[in-house]
Tab-separated table of C-alpha atoms in Angstrom:
chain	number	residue	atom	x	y	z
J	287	UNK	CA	-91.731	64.641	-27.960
J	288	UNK	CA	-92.271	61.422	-27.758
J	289	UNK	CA	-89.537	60.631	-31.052
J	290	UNK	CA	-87.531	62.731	-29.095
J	291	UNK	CA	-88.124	60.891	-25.785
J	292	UNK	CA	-87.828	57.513	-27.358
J	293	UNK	CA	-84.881	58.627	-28.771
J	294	UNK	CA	-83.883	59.754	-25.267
J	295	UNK	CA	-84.687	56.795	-23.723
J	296	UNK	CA	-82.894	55.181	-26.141
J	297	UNK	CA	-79.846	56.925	-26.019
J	298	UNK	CA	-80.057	56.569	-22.182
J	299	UNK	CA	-80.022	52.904	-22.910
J	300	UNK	CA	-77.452	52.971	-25.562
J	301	UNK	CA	-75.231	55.097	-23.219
J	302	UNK	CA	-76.279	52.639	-20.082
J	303	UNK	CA	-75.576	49.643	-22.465
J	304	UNK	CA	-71.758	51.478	-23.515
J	305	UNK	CA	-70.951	52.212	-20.141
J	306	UNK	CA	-71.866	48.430	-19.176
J	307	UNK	CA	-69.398	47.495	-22.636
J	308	UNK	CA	-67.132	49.833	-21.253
J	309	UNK	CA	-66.537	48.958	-18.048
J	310	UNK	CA	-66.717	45.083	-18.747
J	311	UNK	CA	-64.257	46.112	-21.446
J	312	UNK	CA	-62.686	47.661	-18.503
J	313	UNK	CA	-63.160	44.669	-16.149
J	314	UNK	CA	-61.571	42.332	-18.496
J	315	UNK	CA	-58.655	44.604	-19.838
J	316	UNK	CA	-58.326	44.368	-15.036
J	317	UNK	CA	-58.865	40.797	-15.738
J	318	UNK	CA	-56.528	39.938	-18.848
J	319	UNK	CA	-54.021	42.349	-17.217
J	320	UNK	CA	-54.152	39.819	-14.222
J	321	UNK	CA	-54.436	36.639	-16.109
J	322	UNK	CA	-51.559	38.082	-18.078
J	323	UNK	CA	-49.074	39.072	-15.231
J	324	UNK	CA	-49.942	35.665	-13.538
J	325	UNK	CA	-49.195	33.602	-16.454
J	326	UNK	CA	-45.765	35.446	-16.347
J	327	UNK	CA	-45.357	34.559	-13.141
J	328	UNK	CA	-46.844	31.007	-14.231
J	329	UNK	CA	-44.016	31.236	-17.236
J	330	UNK	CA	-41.629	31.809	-14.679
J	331	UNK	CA	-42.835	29.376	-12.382
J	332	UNK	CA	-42.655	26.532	-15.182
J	333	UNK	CA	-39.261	27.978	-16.422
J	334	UNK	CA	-37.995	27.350	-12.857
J	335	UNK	CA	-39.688	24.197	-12.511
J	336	UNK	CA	-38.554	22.892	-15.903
J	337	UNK	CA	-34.935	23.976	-14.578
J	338	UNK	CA	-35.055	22.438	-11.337
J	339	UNK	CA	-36.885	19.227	-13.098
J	340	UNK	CA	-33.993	18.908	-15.692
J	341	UNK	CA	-31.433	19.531	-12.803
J	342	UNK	CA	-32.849	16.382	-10.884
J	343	UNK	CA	-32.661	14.413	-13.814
J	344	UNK	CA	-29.298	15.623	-14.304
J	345	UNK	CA	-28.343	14.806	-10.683
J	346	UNK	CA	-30.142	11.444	-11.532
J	347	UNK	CA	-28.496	10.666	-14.369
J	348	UNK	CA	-25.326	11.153	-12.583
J	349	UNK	CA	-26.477	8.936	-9.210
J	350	UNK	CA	-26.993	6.863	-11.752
J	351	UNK	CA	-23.744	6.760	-13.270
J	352	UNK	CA	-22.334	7.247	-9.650
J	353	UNK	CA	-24.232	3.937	-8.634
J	354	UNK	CA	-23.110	2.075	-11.801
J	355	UNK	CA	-19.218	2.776	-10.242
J	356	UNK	CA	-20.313	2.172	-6.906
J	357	UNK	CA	-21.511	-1.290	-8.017
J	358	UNK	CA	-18.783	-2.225	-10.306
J	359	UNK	CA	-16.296	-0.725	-7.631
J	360	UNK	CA	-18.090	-3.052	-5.179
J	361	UNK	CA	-18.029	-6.478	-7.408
J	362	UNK	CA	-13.992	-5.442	-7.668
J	363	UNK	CA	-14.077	-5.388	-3.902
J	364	UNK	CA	-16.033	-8.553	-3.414
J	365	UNK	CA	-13.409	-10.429	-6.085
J	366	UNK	CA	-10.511	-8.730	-3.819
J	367	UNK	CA	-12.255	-9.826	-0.592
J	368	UNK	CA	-13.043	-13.494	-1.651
J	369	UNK	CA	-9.603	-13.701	-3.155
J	370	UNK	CA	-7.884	-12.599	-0.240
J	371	UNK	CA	-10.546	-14.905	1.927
J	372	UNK	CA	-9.359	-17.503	-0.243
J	373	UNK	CA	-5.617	-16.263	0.276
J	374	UNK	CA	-6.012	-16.669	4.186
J	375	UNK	CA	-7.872	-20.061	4.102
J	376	UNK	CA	-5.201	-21.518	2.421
J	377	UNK	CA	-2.315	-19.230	5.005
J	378	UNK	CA	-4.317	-20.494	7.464
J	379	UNK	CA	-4.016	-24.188	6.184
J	380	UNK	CA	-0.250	-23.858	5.506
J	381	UNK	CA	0.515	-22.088	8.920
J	382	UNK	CA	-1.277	-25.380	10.816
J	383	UNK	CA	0.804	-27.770	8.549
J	384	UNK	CA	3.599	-25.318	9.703
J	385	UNK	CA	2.757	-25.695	13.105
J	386	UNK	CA	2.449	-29.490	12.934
J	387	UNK	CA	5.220	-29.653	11.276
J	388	UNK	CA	7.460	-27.693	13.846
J	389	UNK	CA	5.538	-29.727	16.506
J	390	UNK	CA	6.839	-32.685	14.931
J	391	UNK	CA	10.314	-30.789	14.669
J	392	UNK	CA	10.467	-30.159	17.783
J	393	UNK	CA	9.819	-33.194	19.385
J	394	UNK	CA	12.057	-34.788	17.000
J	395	UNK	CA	14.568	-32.019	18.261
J	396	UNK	CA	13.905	-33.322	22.065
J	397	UNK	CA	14.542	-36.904	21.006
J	398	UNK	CA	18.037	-36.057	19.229
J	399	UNK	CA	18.409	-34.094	22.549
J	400	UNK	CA	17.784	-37.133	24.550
J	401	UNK	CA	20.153	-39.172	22.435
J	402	UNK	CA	22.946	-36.643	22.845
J	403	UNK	CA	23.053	-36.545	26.123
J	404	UNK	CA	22.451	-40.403	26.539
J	405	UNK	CA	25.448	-40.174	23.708
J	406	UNK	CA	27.265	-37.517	25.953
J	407	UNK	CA	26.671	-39.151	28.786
J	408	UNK	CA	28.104	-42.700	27.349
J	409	UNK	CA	31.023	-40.592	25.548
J	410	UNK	CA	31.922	-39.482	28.935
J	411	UNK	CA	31.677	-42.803	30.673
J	412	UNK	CA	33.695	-44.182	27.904
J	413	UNK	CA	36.074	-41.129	28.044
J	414	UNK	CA	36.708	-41.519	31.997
J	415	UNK	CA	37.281	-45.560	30.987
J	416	UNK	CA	39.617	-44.842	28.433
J	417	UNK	CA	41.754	-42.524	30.320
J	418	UNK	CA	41.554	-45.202	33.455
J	419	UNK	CA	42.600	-47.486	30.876
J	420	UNK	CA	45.536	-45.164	29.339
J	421	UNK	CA	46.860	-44.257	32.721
J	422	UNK	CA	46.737	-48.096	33.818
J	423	UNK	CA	48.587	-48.813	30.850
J	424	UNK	CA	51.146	-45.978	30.976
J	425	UNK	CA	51.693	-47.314	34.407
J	426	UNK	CA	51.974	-51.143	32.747
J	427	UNK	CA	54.451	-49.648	30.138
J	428	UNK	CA	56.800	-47.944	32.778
J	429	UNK	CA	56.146	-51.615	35.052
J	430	UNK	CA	57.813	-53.196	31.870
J	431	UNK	CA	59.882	-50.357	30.607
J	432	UNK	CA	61.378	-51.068	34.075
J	433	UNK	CA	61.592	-55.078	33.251
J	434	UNK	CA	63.066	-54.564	29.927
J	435	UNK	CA	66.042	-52.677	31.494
J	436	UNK	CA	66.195	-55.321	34.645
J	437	UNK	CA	66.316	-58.038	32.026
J	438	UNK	CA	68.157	-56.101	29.603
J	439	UNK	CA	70.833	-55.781	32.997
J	440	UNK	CA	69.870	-59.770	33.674
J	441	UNK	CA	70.665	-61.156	30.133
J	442	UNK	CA	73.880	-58.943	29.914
J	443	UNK	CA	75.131	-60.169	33.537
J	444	UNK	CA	74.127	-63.686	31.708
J	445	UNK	CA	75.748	-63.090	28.796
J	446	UNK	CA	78.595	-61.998	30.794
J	447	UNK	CA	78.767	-64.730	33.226
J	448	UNK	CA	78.339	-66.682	30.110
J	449	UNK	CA	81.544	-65.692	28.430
J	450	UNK	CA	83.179	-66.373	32.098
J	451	UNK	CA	82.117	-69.716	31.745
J	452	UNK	CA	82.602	-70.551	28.126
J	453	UNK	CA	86.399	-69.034	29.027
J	454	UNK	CA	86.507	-71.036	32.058
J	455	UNK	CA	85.379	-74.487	30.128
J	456	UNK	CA	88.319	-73.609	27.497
J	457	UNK	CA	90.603	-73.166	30.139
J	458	UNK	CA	89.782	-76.569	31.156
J	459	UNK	CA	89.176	-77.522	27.682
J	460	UNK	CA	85.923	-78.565	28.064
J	461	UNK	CA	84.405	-78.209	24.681
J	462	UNK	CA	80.677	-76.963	25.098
């Protein structure tokens, strides 16, 4: 009995200790079914994390390429702008030499103005003098128009009476 009881005993034990293997077996098949189905879901965690890390250092990569353009598109703009700056300074500079110069033209302009009209002004003075002048001698060239053909008249009545007399001294033979 007591072989058999041992036995008994031992078999409860045995069984006691199998159930215990089985049901940690159990536990951890639970267990490595868990860690299993989360390290899927870890796999598919990294998977997406690996995807969305190499899409932001795609993205980078191109913001980096993007900046690159920006900047060299930027240094093209700043040579434009200080080229043009340049290009206004030096409008700027000829439009005031412009300016003074048509100041300069313009009061040159007044002056020549001024001596026009002083010019005008003479011509006119000059003009009115010269046609006092003509009409004063038009009047003097009638005056001796006039005594030309009284003297004309006076020399031929001279010449005339001259004859008379040079036919009268013959008549009375007077020799002249």
């Amino acid at each position: 009995h007591k072989c058999g009881a041992s036995k008994s005993g031992e078999q409860k034990k045995f069984f006691e200790w199998f159930s215990l293997l089985q049901q940690s077996f159990a536990e951890l098949f639970v267990n490595l079914h868990k860690l299993f189905r989360e390290s899927r879901d870890l796999e598919c965690v990294k998977d997406f994390m690996v995807s969305k890390v190499n899409s932001a250092k795609d993205k980078n990569r191109l913001l980096k390429i993007d900046k690159e353009d920006l900047l060299n598109t930027l240094a093209a703009e700043q040579e434009v702008k200080a080229y043009l700056v340049k290009r206004v300074q030096n409008l700027e500079k000829v439009n005031l030499e412009k300016g003074y110069q048509l100041k300069d033209d313009l009061k040159q302009i007044d002056e020549m103005k001024e001596k026009l009209d002083e010019v005008t002004t003479h011509n006119k003075k000059l003009r009115t003098e010269f046609d006092t002048a003509r009409r004063l001698l038009v009047k003097e060239v009638k005056n001796l128009r006039s005594q030309v053909v009284d003297i004309k008249e006076d020399k031929s009545r001279y010449l005339n009476w001259l004859i008379d007399l040079k036919e009268i001294f013959e008549s009375l033979s007077i020799e002249v």
